[in-house]
């Protein structure tokens, strides 16, 4: 296909897709209209559960990607539109405008299946995130990286713990441990989203600059530290798993040691062997996919969250393999396009802006947003300045490290699942992730314009 033909295909892809979706929607309304608009069973004997699940998936994928394409025209990364798509399909918009339609499209059995399917997308995403965790730049800029990471995570963590303790009555879940809740909230305030930050840097053409590489390295180190801290927190509190806390900690430590000392070299040998022939390279995709899913399952059995196992397996995958890079792109295409929007929809269906009704919740949300943004900016930017960077570059590092994106949503979902935070706390964390991610690109463009005008 020529370049001109490719451009034409891209221009017509959204209109044709929208047209096809309208035809499908018209058929659904024609056949199942009575059941959709009333509580009566239609002439075709009701909607088959599998058909309803597939329709729900189609609606989620279409809505998330249409909103992402729309916001992309304003310079926003796709994840912002996809998160908004999940919120639109939740109780705050779809449920408020058409309660019966939302109840028909997302009944309990469909929601249950969507949540399980979304876990597969989340596991795949975390495996890919582990594969992207490259720490080569740490050796080149050790001082700058470690001081910046300490500031970008340490200060927000302390502030998050303080705010969590002050607002425990409004944000804490039913788990019952104040320490676990406060530590978790501090961790949620300290996170930076590595994959979304990488996309923003590409859009701003900063990915191959010193600032871009340094920001990605700091985000990678911070993400690794955050998931390690979450692993320790889940193990020490015994939040999941049926064994004692000591057993969970022991199994988690053994799991990590075996992975690093045994699985890593064995996986490197398998990759080298599979790369020798085309048939072997084709076998590598199911091997890595099965490994990531198997590690996620084992992590759940041990008493940790499945995403930790998938992330750990991604970390030990060889970095110098072209075959692994190609496979990662293949997995990323399906996971990001189809599976990850299901996770966003699950987040949106669990998020209710109605929980912010009243002065108290709104003040709490605005206060947390201010604390999360300012403290992260000051911590990261101040750390970069202390490490010897210029004021201009320190401001840029502080702005970039404020991007929380999908990683914050994953952390928030884990907190809600284990009842560390309640529904209001979850909603606030989701909104903080959305807003801090949405403003990162425009703020960087503003800083660049100010610098170029001088």
Coordinates of C-alpha atoms in Angstrom, one line a residue:
X1 CA 0.0 0.0 0.0
X2 CA 1.4 3.4 -1.0
X3 CA 1.8 6.3 1.5
X4 CA -1.1 8.2 0.0
X5 CA -3.3 5.2 0.2
X6 CA -2.4 4.7 3.8
X7 CA -3.3 8.3 4.6
X8 CA -6.7 7.9 2.8
X9 CA -7.4 4.7 4.8
X10 CA -6.7 6.4 8.1
X11 CA -8.9 9.4 7.1
X12 CA -11.8 7.1 6.3
X13 CA -11.3 4.5 9.1
X14 CA -13.2 6.4 11.8
X15 CA -16.2 7.4 9.6
X16 CA -16.6 3.9 8.2
X17 CA -16.2 2.3 11.6
X18 CA -18.8 4.7 13.0
X19 CA -21.2 4.0 10.1
X20 CA -20.8 0.3 10.6
X21 CA -21.4 0.7 14.4
X22 CA -24.6 2.7 13.7
X23 CA -25.9 -0.1 11.4
X24 CA -25.2 -2.7 14.1
X25 CA -26.9 -0.5 16.7
X26 CA -29.9 -0.1 14.5
X27 CA -30.2 -3.9 14.1
X28 CA -29.9 -4.3 17.9
X29 CA -32.7 -1.7 18.5
X30 CA -34.9 -3.3 15.9
X31 CA -34.6 -6.9 17.2
X32 CA -34.3 -6.3 20.9
X33 CA -36.0 -2.8 21.3
X34 CA -38.8 -4.0 23.6
X35 CA -36.4 -5.5 26.0
X36 CA -34.0 -2.6 25.8
X37 CA -36.5 0.2 26.4
X38 CA -38.9 -1.6 28.6
X39 CA -38.7 -4.4 31.1
X40 CA -40.6 -6.7 28.8
X41 CA -39.1 -9.6 26.9
X42 CA -38.9 -9.0 23.2
X43 CA -40.4 -11.2 20.4
X44 CA -37.0 -13.0 20.0
X45 CA -37.1 -14.4 23.6
X46 CA -34.5 -12.2 25.2
X47 CA -30.9 -11.4 24.5
X48 CA -28.5 -14.3 24.6
X49 CA -25.9 -13.7 27.4
X50 CA -23.0 -14.4 25.1
X51 CA -24.4 -11.9 22.5
X52 CA -24.9 -9.3 25.3
X53 CA -21.3 -9.7 26.5
X54 CA -19.9 -9.4 23.0
X55 CA -22.1 -6.3 22.4
X56 CA -20.8 -4.8 25.6
X57 CA -17.2 -5.4 24.5
X58 CA -17.9 -3.8 21.1
X59 CA -19.5 -0.7 22.8
X60 CA -16.6 -0.4 25.2
X61 CA -13.9 -0.6 22.5
X62 CA -15.8 1.7 20.2
X63 CA -16.5 4.4 22.8
X64 CA -13.0 4.3 24.4
X65 CA -11.2 4.6 21.0
X66 CA -13.6 7.2 19.6
X67 CA -13.0 9.5 22.6
X68 CA -9.3 8.8 22.4
X69 CA -9.2 9.8 18.7
X70 CA -11.2 13.0 19.5
X71 CA -8.9 14.0 22.3
X72 CA -5.9 13.1 20.3
X73 CA -6.7 16.1 18.0
X74 CA -6.0 18.2 21.1
X75 CA -2.7 16.6 21.8
X76 CA -3.8 14.2 24.5
X77 CA -2.4 10.7 24.7
X78 CA -4.8 7.9 24.0
X79 CA -5.0 6.7 27.6
X80 CA -6.8 10.0 28.6
X81 CA -9.6 9.3 26.1
X82 CA -9.8 5.7 27.0
X83 CA -10.1 6.5 30.7
X84 CA -12.8 9.0 29.9
X85 CA -14.6 6.4 27.8
X86 CA -14.7 4.2 30.8
X87 CA -16.1 7.0 32.9
X88 CA -18.7 7.8 30.3
X89 CA -20.0 4.3 30.4
X90 CA -20.2 4.3 34.2
X91 CA -22.9 5.5 36.5
X92 CA -21.7 9.1 36.3
X93 CA -22.7 9.6 32.7
X94 CA -24.4 6.6 31.0
X95 CA -26.0 5.5 34.2
X96 CA -27.3 9.0 35.0
X97 CA -28.6 9.7 31.5
X98 CA -30.1 6.3 30.7
X99 CA -30.2 4.0 33.8
X100 CA -32.3 1.3 32.1
X101 CA -30.0 1.2 29.1
X102 CA -26.9 0.8 31.3
X103 CA -28.6 -1.9 33.4
X104 CA -29.6 -3.7 30.2
X105 CA -26.1 -3.5 28.6
X106 CA -24.1 -4.2 31.8
X107 CA -26.1 -6.7 33.9
X108 CA -24.4 -8.5 36.8
X109 CA -23.4 -11.5 34.7
X110 CA -21.8 -9.3 32.0
X111 CA -20.0 -7.2 34.5
X112 CA -18.6 -10.4 36.1
X113 CA -17.3 -11.7 32.8
X114 CA -15.9 -8.3 31.8
X115 CA -13.9 -8.1 35.1
X116 CA -12.4 -11.5 34.5
X117 CA -11.5 -10.6 30.9
X118 CA -10.1 -7.3 32.0
X119 CA -7.7 -9.1 34.3
X120 CA -6.2 -10.8 31.3
X121 CA -5.7 -7.4 29.7
X122 CA -4.2 -6.1 32.9
X123 CA -1.8 -9.0 33.2
X124 CA -0.7 -8.6 29.6
X125 CA -0.2 -4.9 30.1
X126 CA 1.9 -5.4 33.3
X127 CA 4.0 -8.0 31.5
X128 CA 4.8 -5.5 28.7
X129 CA 5.5 -2.8 31.3
X130 CA 8.0 -5.1 32.9
X131 CA 9.6 -5.7 29.5
X132 CA 10.0 -1.9 29.0
X133 CA 11.7 -1.5 32.4
X134 CA 15.2 -0.5 31.1
X135 CA 17.7 0.8 33.6
X136 CA 20.7 1.3 31.3
X137 CA 20.7 5.1 31.9
X138 CA 21.0 4.6 35.6
X139 CA 24.7 3.9 35.3
X140 CA 25.3 7.1 33.3
X141 CA 23.5 9.5 35.5
X142 CA 23.4 7.7 38.9
X143 CA 23.5 10.7 41.1
X144 CA 20.8 12.6 39.2
X145 CA 18.5 9.6 38.8
X146 CA 18.6 8.5 42.5
X147 CA 18.2 12.0 43.9
X148 CA 15.3 12.8 41.5
X149 CA 13.6 9.5 42.3
X150 CA 14.0 10.1 46.0
X151 CA 12.4 13.5 45.7
X152 CA 9.7 12.5 43.3
X153 CA 8.6 9.5 45.4
X154 CA 9.7 10.4 48.9
X155 CA 8.0 13.7 49.3
X156 CA 4.6 12.6 47.7
X157 CA 4.7 9.4 49.8
X158 CA 5.1 11.4 53.1
X159 CA 2.4 13.9 52.0
X160 CA 0.1 11.1 50.9
X161 CA 0.4 9.3 54.3
X162 CA -0.2 12.5 56.1
X163 CA -3.4 13.4 54.1
X164 CA -4.6 9.8 54.4
X165 CA -4.3 9.8 58.2
X166 CA -6.1 13.2 58.4
X167 CA -9.0 12.0 56.1
X168 CA -9.1 8.4 57.3
X169 CA -12.8 8.6 58.1
X170 CA -13.7 9.6 54.5
X171 CA -11.2 7.6 52.5
X172 CA -10.4 4.4 54.3
X173 CA -11.8 1.0 53.3
X174 CA -13.1 -1.8 55.5
X175 CA -9.8 -3.6 55.8
X176 CA -9.3 -2.2 59.3
X177 CA -5.5 -1.5 59.4
X178 CA -4.8 2.2 59.5
X179 CA -1.1 1.5 58.8
X180 CA -1.8 -0.5 55.7
X181 CA -4.3 2.1 54.4
X182 CA -2.0 5.0 55.0
X183 CA 1.1 3.3 53.4
X184 CA -1.0 2.4 50.4
X185 CA -2.4 5.9 49.9
X186 CA 1.1 7.3 50.2
X187 CA 2.3 4.9 47.5
X188 CA -0.6 5.9 45.3
X189 CA 0.4 9.5 45.6
X190 CA 4.0 8.8 44.6
X191 CA 3.5 6.8 41.4
X192 CA 4.5 7.9 37.9
X193 CA 3.1 6.1 34.8
X194 CA 6.1 4.9 32.7
X195 CA 4.2 3.8 29.5
X196 CA 2.0 7.0 29.3
X197 CA 5.0 9.2 29.9
X198 CA 6.9 7.4 27.1
X199 CA 4.0 8.2 24.7
X200 CA 3.9 11.8 25.8
X201 CA 7.6 12.2 25.2
X202 CA 7.2 10.7 21.7
X203 CA 4.4 13.2 20.9
X204 CA 6.5 16.1 22.2
X205 CA 9.6 14.8 20.3
X206 CA 11.5 14.6 23.5
X207 CA 12.0 10.8 23.6
X208 CA 15.5 11.0 22.2
X209 CA 16.7 14.0 24.3
X210 CA 18.7 14.0 27.6
X211 CA 15.6 15.2 29.4
X212 CA 13.4 12.6 27.9
X213 CA 15.7 9.7 28.6
X214 CA 16.3 10.9 32.2
X215 CA 12.6 11.3 32.8
X216 CA 11.9 7.7 31.5
X217 CA 14.8 6.3 33.6
X218 CA 13.5 8.0 36.8
X219 CA 10.0 6.8 36.0
X220 CA 11.3 3.2 35.5
X221 CA 13.2 3.2 38.7
X222 CA 10.2 4.7 40.5
X223 CA 7.8 2.1 39.1
X224 CA 10.1 -0.7 40.0
X225 CA 10.4 0.7 43.6
X226 CA 6.6 1.2 43.8
X227 CA 5.8 -2.4 42.7
X228 CA 8.4 -3.8 45.1
X229 CA 6.9 -1.7 47.9
X230 CA 3.4 -2.9 47.0
X231 CA 4.6 -6.5 47.0
X232 CA 6.0 -6.1 50.5
X233 CA 2.8 -4.3 51.7
X234 CA 0.5 -7.1 50.4
X235 CA 2.8 -9.8 51.9
X236 CA 3.2 -8.2 55.3
X237 CA -0.5 -7.4 55.7
X238 CA -1.7 -10.8 54.4
X239 CA -4.3 -9.0 52.3
X240 CA -4.7 -12.0 49.9
X241 CA -3.9 -15.7 50.1
X242 CA -5.0 -18.1 52.8
X243 CA -1.7 -18.6 54.6
X244 CA -0.2 -16.7 57.5
X245 CA 1.7 -13.4 57.0
X246 CA 5.0 -15.2 57.6
X247 CA 4.1 -17.8 55.0
X248 CA 3.2 -15.2 52.4
X249 CA 6.4 -13.3 53.0
X250 CA 8.5 -16.4 52.8
X251 CA 6.8 -17.6 49.6
X252 CA 7.1 -14.1 48.0
X253 CA 10.8 -13.9 48.8
X254 CA 11.4 -17.4 47.4
X255 CA 9.3 -16.6 44.4
X256 CA 11.5 -13.6 43.6
X257 CA 14.8 -15.4 44.2
X258 CA 13.8 -18.3 42.1
X259 CA 12.7 -16.0 39.3
X260 CA 15.9 -14.0 39.3
X261 CA 18.4 -16.8 39.9
X262 CA 16.8 -19.7 37.9
X263 CA 14.0 -18.4 35.6
X264 CA 16.0 -15.5 34.2
X265 CA 18.9 -17.5 32.8
X266 CA 16.6 -20.3 31.7
X267 CA 14.4 -17.8 29.8
X268 CA 17.5 -16.3 28.2
X269 CA 18.5 -19.7 26.9
X270 CA 15.1 -20.4 25.6
X271 CA 15.0 -17.1 23.8
X272 CA 18.4 -17.7 22.2
X273 CA 17.3 -21.1 21.0
X274 CA 14.0 -20.0 19.6
X275 CA 15.6 -17.1 17.7
X276 CA 17.6 -19.5 15.5
X277 CA 14.7 -20.6 13.3
X278 CA 11.4 -19.1 12.1
X279 CA 9.5 -21.9 13.7
X280 CA 11.2 -21.4 17.0
X281 CA 10.5 -17.7 16.8
X282 CA 6.8 -18.4 16.3
X283 CA 6.8 -20.6 19.4
X284 CA 8.3 -17.8 21.5
X285 CA 5.0 -15.8 21.5
X286 CA 3.0 -18.6 23.3
X287 CA 5.9 -19.3 25.6
X288 CA 6.2 -15.7 26.8
X289 CA 2.4 -15.3 27.0
X290 CA 2.0 -18.5 28.9
X291 CA 4.9 -17.5 31.2
X292 CA 3.3 -14.2 32.0
X293 CA -0.1 -15.6 32.7
X294 CA 1.4 -18.5 34.7
X295 CA 3.4 -16.1 36.8
X296 CA 0.3 -14.0 37.4
X297 CA -1.6 -17.1 38.6
X298 CA 1.3 -18.2 40.9
X299 CA 1.5 -14.7 42.3
X300 CA -2.2 -14.8 43.2
X301 CA -1.9 -18.3 44.8
X302 CA 1.1 -17.0 46.9
X303 CA -1.0 -14.1 48.2
X304 CA 0.1 -11.3 46.0
X305 CA -1.8 -9.5 43.2
X306 CA -1.6 -11.2 39.7
X307 CA -0.1 -8.1 38.2
X308 CA 3.0 -8.4 40.4
X309 CA 3.8 -11.8 38.9
X310 CA 3.2 -10.7 35.4
X311 CA 5.4 -7.6 36.0
X312 CA 8.2 -9.7 37.5
X313 CA 8.2 -12.1 34.6
X314 CA 8.4 -9.1 32.2
X315 CA 11.4 -7.8 34.1
X316 CA 13.5 -11.0 33.6
X317 CA 12.8 -11.3 29.9
X318 CA 16.0 -10.7 27.9
X319 CA 16.4 -7.1 26.7
X320 CA 18.7 -7.6 23.7
X321 CA 16.4 -9.7 21.5
X322 CA 14.8 -8.5 18.3
X323 CA 12.4 -11.4 18.4
X324 CA 11.2 -10.4 21.9
X325 CA 10.7 -6.8 20.7
X326 CA 8.6 -7.9 17.8
X327 CA 6.5 -10.2 20.1
X328 CA 6.0 -7.4 22.5
X329 CA 4.6 -5.2 19.7
X330 CA 2.3 -7.9 18.7
X331 CA 1.0 -8.4 22.2
X332 CA 0.8 -4.7 22.7
X333 CA -1.4 -4.2 19.7
X334 CA -4.1 -6.6 20.9
X335 CA -3.8 -5.8 24.6
X336 CA -3.9 -2.0 24.2
X337 CA -6.6 -2.0 21.5
X338 CA -9.0 -4.6 22.9
X339 CA -8.2 -5.8 26.4
X340 CA -7.1 -2.7 28.2
X341 CA -10.2 -0.7 27.3
X342 CA -12.1 -3.4 29.2
X343 CA -10.1 -2.5 32.3
X344 CA -10.8 1.2 31.8
X345 CA -14.5 0.4 31.5
X346 CA -14.3 -1.6 34.7
X347 CA -12.7 1.4 36.4
X348 CA -15.4 3.7 35.0
X349 CA -18.2 1.4 36.1
X350 CA -16.7 1.5 39.6
X351 CA -16.3 5.3 39.6
X352 CA -19.2 7.5 40.6
X353 CA -18.9 11.2 40.5
X354 CA -22.0 11.3 42.6
X355 CA -19.9 10.4 45.6
X356 CA -18.4 13.9 45.4
X357 CA -21.8 15.5 46.2
X358 CA -21.4 18.0 49.0
X359 CA -18.8 20.5 50.1
X360 CA -16.7 18.1 52.1
X361 CA -15.9 15.5 49.4
X362 CA -15.3 18.2 46.8
X363 CA -12.9 20.1 49.1
X364 CA -11.1 16.8 49.9
X365 CA -10.8 16.0 46.2
X366 CA -9.4 19.4 45.3
X367 CA -7.1 19.4 48.3
X368 CA -5.7 15.9 47.3
X369 CA -5.3 17.0 43.7
X370 CA -3.4 20.1 44.8
X371 CA -1.2 18.1 47.2
X372 CA -0.6 15.3 44.6
X373 CA 0.4 17.8 41.9
X374 CA 2.4 20.4 43.8
X375 CA 4.3 17.9 46.0
X376 CA 5.2 15.6 43.1
X377 CA 6.3 18.7 41.1
X378 CA 8.4 20.1 43.9
X379 CA 9.8 16.7 44.9
X380 CA 10.9 15.7 41.4
X381 CA 11.9 19.2 40.3
X382 CA 13.7 19.9 43.5
X383 CA 15.5 16.6 43.4
X384 CA 16.7 17.3 39.9
X385 CA 17.9 20.8 40.9
X386 CA 19.8 19.4 43.9
X387 CA 21.4 16.9 41.5
X388 CA 22.9 19.8 39.6
X389 CA 20.4 20.3 36.7
X390 CA 19.4 23.7 35.5
X391 CA 16.2 25.4 36.6
X392 CA 14.7 25.0 33.2
X393 CA 15.4 21.3 33.0
X394 CA 14.3 20.8 36.7
X395 CA 10.9 22.4 35.9
X396 CA 10.5 20.0 32.9
X397 CA 11.4 17.0 35.0
X398 CA 8.9 18.0 37.7
X399 CA 6.2 18.4 35.1
X400 CA 6.9 15.1 33.4
X401 CA 7.1 13.1 36.6
X402 CA 3.5 14.2 37.5
X403 CA 2.1 12.0 34.9
X404 CA 0.3 9.1 36.7
X405 CA -1.8 7.5 33.9
X406 CA -2.7 3.8 33.8
X407 CA -0.3 2.8 36.6
X408 CA -2.3 4.9 39.1
X409 CA -5.5 3.2 38.0
X410 CA -4.0 -0.2 38.6
X411 CA -2.8 0.8 42.0
X412 CA -6.2 2.3 42.8
X413 CA -8.0 -0.8 41.6
X414 CA -5.9 -3.0 43.9
X415 CA -6.7 -0.7 46.8
X416 CA -10.4 -1.0 46.1
X417 CA -10.2 -4.7 45.6
X418 CA -8.5 -5.3 48.9
X419 CA -10.7 -2.7 50.7
X420 CA -7.8 -0.4 51.6
X421 CA -9.8 2.5 50.2
X422 CA -13.5 3.0 49.9
X423 CA -15.5 4.0 46.8
X424 CA -14.8 7.7 47.4
X425 CA -11.1 7.2 47.8
X426 CA -11.1 5.1 44.6
X427 CA -13.0 7.8 42.7
X428 CA -10.6 10.5 43.9
X429 CA -7.5 8.5 42.8
X430 CA -9.0 7.9 39.4
X431 CA -9.7 11.6 38.9
X432 CA -6.2 12.5 40.0
X433 CA -4.8 10.0 37.5
X434 CA -6.9 11.5 34.7
X435 CA -6.2 15.1 35.4
X436 CA -2.5 14.9 36.1
X437 CA -2.1 12.9 32.9
X438 CA -4.2 15.3 30.8
X439 CA -2.2 18.4 31.9
X440 CA 1.3 16.9 31.5
X441 CA 1.5 17.5 27.7
X442 CA 0.0 21.0 27.6
X443 CA 2.2 22.1 30.5
X444 CA 5.3 20.8 28.7
X445 CA 4.3 22.6 25.6
X446 CA 3.8 25.8 27.6
X447 CA 7.3 25.5 29.1
X448 CA 8.8 24.9 25.7
X449 CA 7.0 27.9 24.2
X450 CA 8.2 30.1 27.0
X451 CA 11.8 28.9 26.5
X452 CA 11.7 29.4 22.8
X453 CA 10.2 32.9 23.1
X454 CA 13.2 34.1 25.2

